[in-house]
Short mmCIF file of N, CA and C in Angstrom, two decimals:
data_model
loop_
_atom_site.label_atom_id
_atom_site.label_comp_id
_atom_site.label_asym_id
_atom_site.label_seq_id
_atom_site.Cartn_x
_atom_site.Cartn_y
_atom_site.Cartn_z
N MET Z 43 0.83 -1.18 0.00
CA MET Z 43 0.00 0.00 0.00
C MET Z 43 0.88 1.24 0.00
N ALA Z 44 0.46 2.29 -0.69
CA ALA Z 44 1.22 3.53 -0.78
C ALA Z 44 1.06 4.35 0.49
N LYS Z 45 2.16 4.96 0.95
CA LYS Z 45 2.07 5.83 2.10
C LYS Z 45 3.04 7.00 1.95
N LEU Z 46 2.69 8.09 2.63
CA LEU Z 46 3.52 9.29 2.65
C LEU Z 46 4.27 9.31 3.97
N VAL Z 47 5.60 9.54 3.89
CA VAL Z 47 6.44 9.55 5.08
C VAL Z 47 7.13 10.91 5.19
N VAL Z 48 6.94 11.61 6.31
CA VAL Z 48 7.55 12.93 6.54
C VAL Z 48 9.03 12.75 6.82
N LEU Z 49 9.87 13.61 6.19
CA LEU Z 49 11.32 13.50 6.32
C LEU Z 49 11.92 14.53 7.26
N ASN Z 50 11.21 15.62 7.56
CA ASN Z 50 11.76 16.72 8.35
C ASN Z 50 12.05 16.30 9.78
N ALA Z 51 13.13 16.90 10.33
CA ALA Z 51 13.49 16.67 11.72
C ALA Z 51 12.34 17.12 12.60
N GLY Z 52 12.10 16.40 13.66
CA GLY Z 52 10.99 16.72 14.55
C GLY Z 52 9.70 16.01 14.16
N MET Z 53 9.55 15.69 12.88
CA MET Z 53 8.36 14.97 12.41
C MET Z 53 8.77 13.73 11.64
N ALA Z 54 10.07 13.44 11.60
CA ALA Z 54 10.58 12.33 10.80
C ALA Z 54 9.90 11.02 11.19
N GLY Z 55 9.52 10.26 10.18
CA GLY Z 55 8.88 8.96 10.40
C GLY Z 55 7.38 9.03 10.49
N ARG Z 56 6.83 10.21 10.67
CA ARG Z 56 5.37 10.35 10.72
C ARG Z 56 4.85 10.01 9.33
N SER Z 57 3.81 9.17 9.26
CA SER Z 57 3.35 8.72 7.94
C SER Z 57 1.83 8.70 7.86
N HIS Z 58 1.36 8.58 6.61
CA HIS Z 58 -0.08 8.50 6.34
C HIS Z 58 -0.27 7.55 5.17
N GLU Z 59 -1.11 6.55 5.36
CA GLU Z 59 -1.39 5.59 4.29
C GLU Z 59 -2.44 6.18 3.35
N LEU Z 60 -2.16 6.12 2.05
CA LEU Z 60 -3.09 6.68 1.06
C LEU Z 60 -4.25 5.73 0.84
N LYS Z 61 -5.44 6.29 0.79
CA LYS Z 61 -6.66 5.52 0.55
C LYS Z 61 -7.00 5.58 -0.94
N VAL Z 62 -8.04 4.85 -1.35
CA VAL Z 62 -8.45 4.81 -2.74
C VAL Z 62 -9.01 6.16 -3.17
N ASP Z 63 -9.79 6.79 -2.29
CA ASP Z 63 -10.33 8.11 -2.64
C ASP Z 63 -9.25 9.18 -2.41
N LYS Z 64 -9.64 10.43 -2.41
CA LYS Z 64 -8.64 11.50 -2.28
C LYS Z 64 -8.19 11.68 -0.84
N THR Z 65 -6.95 12.12 -0.72
CA THR Z 65 -6.35 12.45 0.56
C THR Z 65 -5.99 13.93 0.52
N THR Z 66 -6.41 14.69 1.52
CA THR Z 66 -6.04 16.11 1.57
C THR Z 66 -4.95 16.32 2.61
N ILE Z 67 -4.03 17.22 2.28
CA ILE Z 67 -2.95 17.58 3.19
C ILE Z 67 -3.10 19.05 3.53
N GLY Z 68 -3.01 19.37 4.81
CA GLY Z 68 -3.11 20.76 5.22
C GLY Z 68 -2.90 20.93 6.71
N ARG Z 69 -2.95 22.19 7.13
CA ARG Z 69 -2.66 22.56 8.51
C ARG Z 69 -3.84 22.33 9.45
N VAL Z 70 -5.07 22.41 8.96
CA VAL Z 70 -6.23 22.32 9.84
C VAL Z 70 -6.70 20.87 10.01
N GLU Z 71 -7.53 20.66 11.02
CA GLU Z 71 -7.92 19.31 11.43
C GLU Z 71 -8.79 18.54 10.43
N ASP Z 72 -9.51 19.24 9.54
CA ASP Z 72 -10.41 18.51 8.65
C ASP Z 72 -9.71 17.87 7.46
N ASN Z 73 -8.39 17.95 7.38
CA ASN Z 73 -7.62 17.29 6.33
C ASN Z 73 -7.40 15.82 6.68
N SER Z 74 -7.25 14.97 5.66
CA SER Z 74 -6.95 13.55 5.90
C SER Z 74 -5.60 13.39 6.58
N PHE Z 75 -4.62 14.22 6.15
CA PHE Z 75 -3.27 14.18 6.71
C PHE Z 75 -2.96 15.59 7.19
N GLN Z 76 -3.16 15.82 8.49
CA GLN Z 76 -2.94 17.14 9.07
C GLN Z 76 -1.46 17.31 9.40
N ILE Z 77 -0.90 18.43 8.93
CA ILE Z 77 0.48 18.80 9.27
C ILE Z 77 0.41 20.21 9.86
N ALA Z 78 0.40 20.27 11.17
CA ALA Z 78 0.23 21.54 11.88
C ALA Z 78 1.57 22.28 11.91
N GLU Z 79 1.89 22.92 10.80
CA GLU Z 79 3.15 23.66 10.65
C GLU Z 79 2.83 24.95 9.90
N PRO Z 80 3.36 26.11 10.35
CA PRO Z 80 2.98 27.41 9.78
C PRO Z 80 3.18 27.56 8.27
N SER Z 81 4.14 26.90 7.68
CA SER Z 81 4.39 27.07 6.24
C SER Z 81 3.41 26.26 5.38
N VAL Z 82 2.63 25.40 6.00
CA VAL Z 82 1.64 24.58 5.29
C VAL Z 82 0.31 25.32 5.31
N SER Z 83 -0.33 25.46 4.15
CA SER Z 83 -1.62 26.14 4.06
C SER Z 83 -2.70 25.32 4.76
N SER Z 84 -3.81 25.97 5.10
CA SER Z 84 -4.89 25.26 5.81
C SER Z 84 -5.41 24.07 4.98
N HIS Z 85 -5.54 24.24 3.67
CA HIS Z 85 -5.85 23.14 2.75
C HIS Z 85 -4.81 23.26 1.63
N HIS Z 86 -3.70 22.57 1.76
CA HIS Z 86 -2.53 22.78 0.91
C HIS Z 86 -2.64 22.06 -0.44
N CYS Z 87 -2.88 20.75 -0.40
CA CYS Z 87 -2.97 19.98 -1.65
C CYS Z 87 -3.81 18.73 -1.42
N GLU Z 88 -4.17 18.09 -2.54
CA GLU Z 88 -4.89 16.82 -2.43
C GLU Z 88 -4.18 15.78 -3.28
N ILE Z 89 -4.29 14.55 -2.84
CA ILE Z 89 -3.65 13.44 -3.54
C ILE Z 89 -4.73 12.45 -3.95
N LEU Z 90 -4.74 12.13 -5.25
CA LEU Z 90 -5.73 11.22 -5.83
C LEU Z 90 -5.03 9.97 -6.33
N VAL Z 91 -5.54 8.82 -5.95
CA VAL Z 91 -5.00 7.55 -6.46
C VAL Z 91 -5.84 7.18 -7.67
N ARG Z 92 -5.21 7.21 -8.86
CA ARG Z 92 -5.89 6.89 -10.12
C ARG Z 92 -5.21 5.66 -10.72
N GLY Z 93 -5.74 4.50 -10.37
CA GLY Z 93 -5.12 3.26 -10.85
C GLY Z 93 -3.73 3.11 -10.26
N GLU Z 94 -2.73 3.09 -11.13
CA GLU Z 94 -1.34 2.97 -10.69
C GLU Z 94 -0.68 4.32 -10.44
N GLU Z 95 -1.35 5.40 -10.85
CA GLU Z 95 -0.78 6.74 -10.69
C GLU Z 95 -1.26 7.40 -9.40
N ILE Z 96 -0.36 8.19 -8.84
CA ILE Z 96 -0.70 9.01 -7.67
C ILE Z 96 -0.54 10.45 -8.11
N VAL Z 97 -1.67 11.16 -8.18
CA VAL Z 97 -1.69 12.52 -8.71
C VAL Z 97 -1.81 13.50 -7.54
N VAL Z 98 -0.96 14.54 -7.58
CA VAL Z 98 -0.97 15.58 -6.56
C VAL Z 98 -1.49 16.86 -7.20
N LYS Z 99 -2.50 17.49 -6.55
CA LYS Z 99 -3.06 18.76 -7.03
C LYS Z 99 -2.89 19.81 -5.94
N ASP Z 100 -2.26 20.93 -6.30
CA ASP Z 100 -2.12 22.06 -5.38
C ASP Z 100 -3.48 22.73 -5.23
N LEU Z 101 -3.82 23.14 -4.02
CA LEU Z 101 -5.11 23.78 -3.75
C LEU Z 101 -4.92 25.28 -3.50
N ASN Z 102 -4.19 25.94 -4.43
CA ASN Z 102 -3.89 27.37 -4.32
C ASN Z 102 -3.21 27.70 -2.99
N SER Z 103 -2.22 26.88 -2.64
CA SER Z 103 -1.50 27.08 -1.38
C SER Z 103 -0.63 28.33 -1.46
N THR Z 104 -0.33 28.88 -0.31
CA THR Z 104 0.48 30.09 -0.23
C THR Z 104 1.93 29.82 -0.62
N ASN Z 105 2.52 28.76 -0.09
CA ASN Z 105 3.94 28.48 -0.31
C ASN Z 105 4.21 27.46 -1.42
N GLY Z 106 3.18 26.99 -2.08
CA GLY Z 106 3.37 26.10 -3.22
C GLY Z 106 3.54 24.64 -2.87
N THR Z 107 3.35 23.81 -3.90
CA THR Z 107 3.53 22.36 -3.79
C THR Z 107 4.59 21.96 -4.81
N PHE Z 108 5.56 21.14 -4.39
CA PHE Z 108 6.70 20.79 -5.23
C PHE Z 108 6.89 19.27 -5.24
N ILE Z 109 7.24 18.75 -6.43
CA ILE Z 109 7.65 17.35 -6.55
C ILE Z 109 9.09 17.37 -7.01
N ASN Z 110 9.98 16.82 -6.19
CA ASN Z 110 11.43 16.82 -6.45
C ASN Z 110 11.94 18.21 -6.84
N GLY Z 111 11.49 19.23 -6.13
CA GLY Z 111 11.97 20.59 -6.34
C GLY Z 111 11.28 21.37 -7.44
N GLN Z 112 10.41 20.74 -8.21
CA GLN Z 112 9.69 21.41 -9.29
C GLN Z 112 8.30 21.81 -8.80
N LYS Z 113 7.98 23.11 -8.91
CA LYS Z 113 6.66 23.58 -8.49
C LYS Z 113 5.60 23.02 -9.44
N ILE Z 114 4.51 22.54 -8.85
CA ILE Z 114 3.44 21.95 -9.66
C ILE Z 114 2.09 22.55 -9.28
N ILE Z 115 1.18 22.48 -10.24
CA ILE Z 115 -0.23 22.75 -9.97
C ILE Z 115 -0.92 21.40 -9.89
N GLU Z 116 -0.50 20.50 -10.81
CA GLU Z 116 -0.93 19.11 -10.78
C GLU Z 116 0.20 18.28 -11.35
N GLY Z 117 0.51 17.18 -10.70
CA GLY Z 117 1.60 16.33 -11.18
C GLY Z 117 1.49 14.93 -10.62
N VAL Z 118 2.24 14.01 -11.24
CA VAL Z 118 2.24 12.61 -10.82
C VAL Z 118 3.43 12.41 -9.88
N LEU Z 119 3.15 11.83 -8.72
CA LEU Z 119 4.17 11.52 -7.71
C LEU Z 119 4.52 10.05 -7.82
N LYS Z 120 5.81 9.77 -7.98
CA LYS Z 120 6.27 8.38 -8.13
C LYS Z 120 7.00 7.92 -6.88
N THR Z 121 7.11 6.61 -6.73
CA THR Z 121 7.77 6.02 -5.57
C THR Z 121 9.17 6.61 -5.38
N GLY Z 122 9.47 7.00 -4.15
CA GLY Z 122 10.78 7.55 -3.82
C GLY Z 122 10.92 9.05 -4.04
N GLN Z 123 9.99 9.65 -4.79
CA GLN Z 123 10.07 11.09 -5.02
C GLN Z 123 9.65 11.84 -3.76
N VAL Z 124 10.14 13.08 -3.67
CA VAL Z 124 9.86 13.90 -2.50
C VAL Z 124 8.83 14.97 -2.86
N LEU Z 125 7.76 14.99 -2.10
CA LEU Z 125 6.72 16.00 -2.21
C LEU Z 125 7.00 17.03 -1.12
N ARG Z 126 7.04 18.31 -1.52
CA ARG Z 126 7.28 19.38 -0.52
C ARG Z 126 6.05 20.26 -0.46
N VAL Z 127 5.49 20.38 0.74
CA VAL Z 127 4.37 21.28 1.00
C VAL Z 127 4.86 22.29 2.03
N GLY Z 128 4.92 23.57 1.63
CA GLY Z 128 5.53 24.56 2.51
C GLY Z 128 6.98 24.19 2.71
N GLN Z 129 7.37 23.99 3.97
CA GLN Z 129 8.75 23.59 4.26
C GLN Z 129 8.84 22.12 4.70
N ILE Z 130 7.77 21.39 4.52
CA ILE Z 130 7.75 19.99 4.94
C ILE Z 130 7.99 19.09 3.73
N GLU Z 131 8.96 18.19 3.87
CA GLU Z 131 9.28 17.23 2.81
C GLU Z 131 8.69 15.87 3.16
N ILE Z 132 8.03 15.27 2.17
CA ILE Z 132 7.34 13.99 2.36
C ILE Z 132 7.73 13.07 1.20
N ARG Z 133 8.13 11.84 1.51
CA ARG Z 133 8.50 10.88 0.46
C ARG Z 133 7.38 9.86 0.28
N LEU Z 134 7.14 9.50 -0.97
CA LEU Z 134 6.15 8.47 -1.28
C LEU Z 134 6.84 7.11 -1.24
N GLU Z 135 6.27 6.22 -0.43
CA GLU Z 135 6.79 4.85 -0.35
C GLU Z 135 5.63 3.91 -0.65
N ILE Z 136 5.94 2.82 -1.37
CA ILE Z 136 4.89 1.88 -1.74
C ILE Z 136 5.26 0.48 -1.24
N GLY Z 137 4.34 -0.15 -0.51
CA GLY Z 137 4.44 -1.54 -0.05
C GLY Z 137 5.78 -1.90 0.53
N ALA Z 138 6.37 -3.00 0.01
CA ALA Z 138 7.65 -3.49 0.50
C ALA Z 138 8.77 -2.51 0.18
N ALA Z 139 8.53 -1.61 -0.79
CA ALA Z 139 9.54 -0.62 -1.15
C ALA Z 139 9.82 0.31 0.00
N SER Z 140 8.85 0.47 0.92
CA SER Z 140 9.06 1.38 2.04
C SER Z 140 10.16 0.88 2.96
N ALA Z 141 10.23 -0.44 3.16
CA ALA Z 141 11.26 -0.98 4.02
C ALA Z 141 12.62 -0.94 3.34
N THR Z 142 12.64 -1.21 2.04
CA THR Z 142 13.90 -1.20 1.34
C THR Z 142 14.34 0.20 0.97
N ALA Z 143 13.41 1.12 0.80
CA ALA Z 143 13.78 2.48 0.41
C ALA Z 143 14.58 3.16 1.48
N SER Z 144 14.23 2.91 2.76
CA SER Z 144 14.98 3.55 3.83
C SER Z 144 16.34 2.89 4.01
N ALA Z 145 16.45 1.60 3.65
CA ALA Z 145 17.72 0.91 3.78
C ALA Z 145 18.59 1.11 2.56
N ALA Z 146 18.00 1.44 1.42
CA ALA Z 146 18.76 1.60 0.19
C ALA Z 146 19.55 2.89 0.22
N PRO Z 147 20.74 2.92 -0.43
CA PRO Z 147 21.53 4.15 -0.48
C PRO Z 147 20.80 5.23 -1.27
N ALA Z 148 21.07 6.48 -0.92
CA ALA Z 148 20.37 7.61 -1.53
C ALA Z 148 20.84 7.88 -2.95
N SER Z 149 22.08 7.52 -3.30
CA SER Z 149 22.59 7.81 -4.63
C SER Z 149 23.49 6.69 -5.12
N PRO Z 150 23.76 6.64 -6.43
CA PRO Z 150 24.66 5.61 -6.95
C PRO Z 150 26.06 5.73 -6.35
N ALA Z 151 26.48 6.96 -6.07
CA ALA Z 151 27.81 7.17 -5.49
C ALA Z 151 27.88 6.53 -4.11
N ALA Z 152 26.79 6.63 -3.36
CA ALA Z 152 26.75 6.04 -2.02
C ALA Z 152 26.75 4.52 -2.12
N ALA Z 153 26.16 3.97 -3.18
CA ALA Z 153 26.12 2.52 -3.35
C ALA Z 153 27.52 1.96 -3.59
N SER Z 154 28.37 2.73 -4.26
CA SER Z 154 29.71 2.23 -4.54
C SER Z 154 30.70 2.57 -3.43
N ALA Z 155 30.28 3.32 -2.43
CA ALA Z 155 31.17 3.69 -1.34
C ALA Z 155 31.44 2.48 -0.46
N PRO Z 156 32.63 2.42 0.15
CA PRO Z 156 32.94 1.30 1.04
C PRO Z 156 32.01 1.31 2.25
N ALA Z 157 31.84 0.14 2.85
CA ALA Z 157 30.90 -0.02 3.96
C ALA Z 157 31.26 0.86 5.14
N GLY Z 158 32.53 1.12 5.39
CA GLY Z 158 32.96 1.91 6.54
C GLY Z 158 32.96 3.41 6.27
N ALA Z 159 32.64 3.83 5.03
CA ALA Z 159 32.69 5.26 4.69
C ALA Z 159 31.58 6.03 5.40
N ALA Z 160 31.89 7.28 5.73
CA ALA Z 160 30.91 8.12 6.42
C ALA Z 160 29.78 8.51 5.46
N LYS Z 161 28.58 8.57 6.00
CA LYS Z 161 27.43 8.95 5.18
C LYS Z 161 27.44 10.45 4.96
N LYS Z 162 26.91 10.86 3.81
CA LYS Z 162 26.80 12.28 3.48
C LYS Z 162 25.75 12.90 4.39
N PRO Z 163 26.04 14.08 5.00
CA PRO Z 163 25.04 14.68 5.89
C PRO Z 163 23.79 15.11 5.12
N ILE Z 164 22.66 15.01 5.77
CA ILE Z 164 21.39 15.38 5.16
C ILE Z 164 21.19 16.87 5.31
N ASP Z 165 20.77 17.53 4.22
CA ASP Z 165 20.51 18.97 4.24
C ASP Z 165 19.22 19.22 5.01
N GLN Z 166 19.32 19.87 6.14
CA GLN Z 166 18.15 20.18 6.97
C GLN Z 166 17.72 21.63 6.84
N SER Z 167 18.12 22.32 5.75
CA SER Z 167 17.82 23.74 5.60
C SER Z 167 16.33 24.02 5.51
N LEU Z 168 15.53 23.04 5.08
CA LEU Z 168 14.09 23.26 4.97
C LEU Z 168 13.36 22.90 6.26
N ALA Z 169 14.06 22.30 7.22
CA ALA Z 169 13.42 21.92 8.47
C ALA Z 169 13.24 23.15 9.35
N MET Z 170 12.12 23.22 10.00
CA MET Z 170 11.86 24.33 10.92
C MET Z 170 12.68 24.08 12.18
N GLN Z 171 13.42 25.09 12.61
CA GLN Z 171 14.20 24.94 13.83
C GLN Z 171 13.30 25.13 15.03
N ARG Z 172 13.48 24.30 15.99
CA ARG Z 172 12.73 24.40 17.24
C ARG Z 172 13.76 24.54 18.35
N GLY Z 173 13.79 25.66 19.01
CA GLY Z 173 14.72 25.86 20.12
C GLY Z 173 16.11 26.23 19.65
N VAL Z 174 17.08 26.01 20.53
CA VAL Z 174 18.47 26.39 20.28
C VAL Z 174 19.34 25.15 20.41
N SER Z 175 20.29 25.00 19.49
CA SER Z 175 21.18 23.85 19.57
C SER Z 175 22.34 24.15 20.54
N LEU Z 176 23.02 23.12 20.97
CA LEU Z 176 24.14 23.27 21.89
C LEU Z 176 25.25 24.10 21.26
N ASN Z 177 25.49 23.92 19.95
CA ASN Z 177 26.52 24.71 19.26
C ASN Z 177 26.21 26.20 19.31
N GLU Z 178 24.93 26.55 19.14
CA GLU Z 178 24.54 27.97 19.18
C GLU Z 178 24.74 28.55 20.57
N LEU Z 179 24.50 27.76 21.61
CA LEU Z 179 24.71 28.23 22.98
C LEU Z 179 26.18 28.50 23.24
N GLU Z 180 27.06 27.64 22.71
CA GLU Z 180 28.49 27.81 22.92
C GLU Z 180 29.05 29.02 22.19
N GLN Z 181 28.37 29.48 21.12
CA GLN Z 181 28.84 30.63 20.35
C GLN Z 181 28.56 31.95 21.04
N GLY Z 182 27.75 31.96 22.06
CA GLY Z 182 27.44 33.20 22.78
C GLY Z 182 26.16 33.82 22.26
N PRO Z 183 25.86 35.03 22.75
CA PRO Z 183 24.59 35.67 22.38
C PRO Z 183 24.55 36.05 20.92
N ARG Z 184 23.34 36.05 20.38
CA ARG Z 184 23.13 36.43 18.99
C ARG Z 184 23.12 37.95 18.89
N THR Z 185 23.50 38.45 17.72
CA THR Z 185 23.36 39.89 17.48
C THR Z 185 21.93 40.15 17.06
N SER Z 186 21.49 41.38 17.27
CA SER Z 186 20.09 41.70 17.00
C SER Z 186 19.80 41.80 15.51
N GLY Z 187 20.80 42.04 14.68
CA GLY Z 187 20.57 42.18 13.26
C GLY Z 187 20.34 43.62 12.85
N PHE Z 188 20.23 44.53 13.83
CA PHE Z 188 20.05 45.94 13.54
C PHE Z 188 21.36 46.68 13.75
N ASP Z 189 21.58 47.71 12.95
CA ASP Z 189 22.76 48.56 13.10
C ASP Z 189 22.47 49.59 14.18
N THR Z 190 22.95 49.33 15.40
CA THR Z 190 22.66 50.23 16.50
C THR Z 190 23.65 51.39 16.57
N SER Z 191 24.67 51.40 15.70
CA SER Z 191 25.65 52.48 15.73
C SER Z 191 25.12 53.74 15.05
N SER Z 192 24.13 53.62 14.18
CA SER Z 192 23.61 54.80 13.49
C SER Z 192 22.59 55.51 14.37
N LYS Z 193 22.26 56.73 14.02
CA LYS Z 193 21.30 57.53 14.78
C LYS Z 193 19.86 57.25 14.35
N ALA Z 194 19.66 56.32 13.42
CA ALA Z 194 18.31 56.02 12.94
C ALA Z 194 17.43 55.50 14.07
N PHE Z 195 18.02 54.76 15.02
CA PHE Z 195 17.27 54.22 16.14
C PHE Z 195 17.83 54.76 17.43
N SER Z 196 17.67 56.06 17.65
CA SER Z 196 18.15 56.66 18.89
C SER Z 196 16.96 57.15 19.71
N LYS Z 197 17.21 57.40 21.00
CA LYS Z 197 16.15 57.86 21.87
C LYS Z 197 15.70 59.25 21.45
N LYS Z 198 14.41 59.45 21.43
CA LYS Z 198 13.88 60.75 21.05
C LYS Z 198 14.12 61.74 22.19
N THR Z 199 14.38 62.99 21.81
CA THR Z 199 14.53 64.02 22.83
C THR Z 199 13.15 64.54 23.21
N ASN Z 200 13.08 65.23 24.30
CA ASN Z 200 11.81 65.75 24.79
C ASN Z 200 11.58 67.19 24.34
N LYS Z 201 12.19 67.64 23.24
CA LYS Z 201 12.01 69.02 22.77
C LYS Z 201 10.55 69.30 22.42
N THR Z 202 9.90 68.35 21.79
CA THR Z 202 8.49 68.55 21.43
C THR Z 202 7.65 68.72 22.68
N ASN Z 203 7.87 67.87 23.67
CA ASN Z 203 7.13 67.98 24.92
C ASN Z 203 7.43 69.31 25.62
N LEU Z 204 8.67 69.75 25.58
CA LEU Z 204 9.06 71.01 26.21
C LEU Z 204 8.35 72.18 25.55
N TRP Z 205 8.32 72.23 24.21
CA TRP Z 205 7.64 73.32 23.50
C TRP Z 205 6.14 73.28 23.75
N PHE Z 206 5.57 72.10 23.83
CA PHE Z 206 4.14 71.98 24.12
C PHE Z 206 3.84 72.52 25.52
N LEU Z 207 4.68 72.20 26.49
CA LEU Z 207 4.52 72.68 27.86
C LEU Z 207 4.64 74.20 27.92
N ILE Z 208 5.63 74.77 27.27
CA ILE Z 208 5.82 76.23 27.25
C ILE Z 208 4.61 76.90 26.61
N GLY Z 209 4.12 76.35 25.48
CA GLY Z 209 2.94 76.91 24.81
C GLY Z 209 1.72 76.86 25.71
N GLY Z 210 1.54 75.78 26.43
CA GLY Z 210 0.41 75.64 27.35
C GLY Z 210 0.47 76.64 28.48
N VAL Z 211 1.66 76.82 29.06
CA VAL Z 211 1.83 77.79 30.14
C VAL Z 211 1.55 79.21 29.63
N LEU Z 212 2.08 79.56 28.44
CA LEU Z 212 1.83 80.89 27.87
C LEU Z 212 0.35 81.10 27.59
N ALA Z 213 -0.34 80.10 27.05
CA ALA Z 213 -1.77 80.22 26.78
C ALA Z 213 -2.55 80.42 28.08
N PHE Z 214 -2.17 79.70 29.14
CA PHE Z 214 -2.81 79.86 30.44
C PHE Z 214 -2.62 81.27 30.98
N LEU Z 215 -1.37 81.80 30.85
CA LEU Z 215 -1.11 83.16 31.34
C LEU Z 215 -1.91 84.20 30.56
N VAL Z 216 -2.03 84.04 29.23
CA VAL Z 216 -2.79 84.98 28.41
C VAL Z 216 -4.26 84.95 28.82
N ILE Z 217 -4.82 83.75 28.98
CA ILE Z 217 -6.23 83.63 29.38
C ILE Z 217 -6.44 84.22 30.77
N ALA Z 218 -5.52 83.96 31.70
CA ALA Z 218 -5.63 84.51 33.06
C ALA Z 218 -5.57 86.04 33.02
N PHE Z 219 -4.66 86.60 32.21
CA PHE Z 219 -4.55 88.06 32.10
C PHE Z 219 -5.82 88.65 31.51
N VAL Z 220 -6.41 88.05 30.47
CA VAL Z 220 -7.63 88.55 29.85
C VAL Z 220 -8.78 88.50 30.85
N LEU Z 221 -8.92 87.42 31.59
CA LEU Z 221 -9.97 87.31 32.59
C LEU Z 221 -9.80 88.37 33.69
N PHE Z 222 -8.57 88.56 34.15
CA PHE Z 222 -8.28 89.59 35.17
C PHE Z 222 -8.66 90.96 34.65
N TYR Z 223 -8.31 91.27 33.41
CA TYR Z 223 -8.61 92.58 32.81
C TYR Z 223 -10.12 92.77 32.69
N VAL Z 224 -10.86 91.70 32.24
CA VAL Z 224 -12.30 91.79 32.10
C VAL Z 224 -12.96 92.04 33.46
N PHE Z 225 -12.54 91.32 34.50
CA PHE Z 225 -13.09 91.53 35.84
C PHE Z 225 -12.82 92.94 36.38
N GLN Z 226 -11.62 93.45 36.06
CA GLN Z 226 -11.29 94.83 36.49
C GLN Z 226 -12.20 95.85 35.81
N GLN Z 227 -12.50 95.62 34.52
CA GLN Z 227 -13.39 96.52 33.79
C GLN Z 227 -14.81 96.47 34.36
N ILE Z 228 -15.29 95.29 34.70
CA ILE Z 228 -16.63 95.12 35.23
C ILE Z 228 -16.72 95.77 36.63
N LYS Z 229 -15.68 95.61 37.42
CA LYS Z 229 -15.64 96.13 38.77
C LYS Z 229 -15.64 97.66 38.79
N SER Z 230 -14.93 98.25 37.81
CA SER Z 230 -14.81 99.70 37.76
C SER Z 230 -16.09 100.38 37.27
N GLN Z 231 -17.00 99.72 36.67
CA GLN Z 231 -18.25 100.33 36.16
C GLN Z 231 -19.23 100.53 37.20
#
């Protein structure tokens, strides 16, 4: 049976078995395969099993739907290919191929490598980072990313407040003087 297996760190190994009817992928709960991740649209794409073909249709998602790095509106997903929704990578595995696909080398070069050779590191650039790694802690505090040496982000002076206060005091004195003068005129009559 065909199934989708999530490859991203933090969700690795999470899978969904494809049914005969359509399967929807998205962030909200009413999808067949819910992936609660911000880069995934609420209703991102749908997968239709048509005989031997597995067809993926984008549902006007914000971040797009990709098969092996190619953006698609509708496309056929084949065994071993990677479907990317937002920043989540999902591989299609079929039946017994799922057990052998994870054990099989990723490339022909890896197949010819000696058994003791180190494996090529997996690119995790599309994985959402959660928290801070130990290496980042050892490097010390992060910079803010803003240029604090320029005057563009400096504390405002209180000149505006000072002028407003002076204007208010002067207006009060003028009104007080006018009222005093008016009362003196009324008193003298």
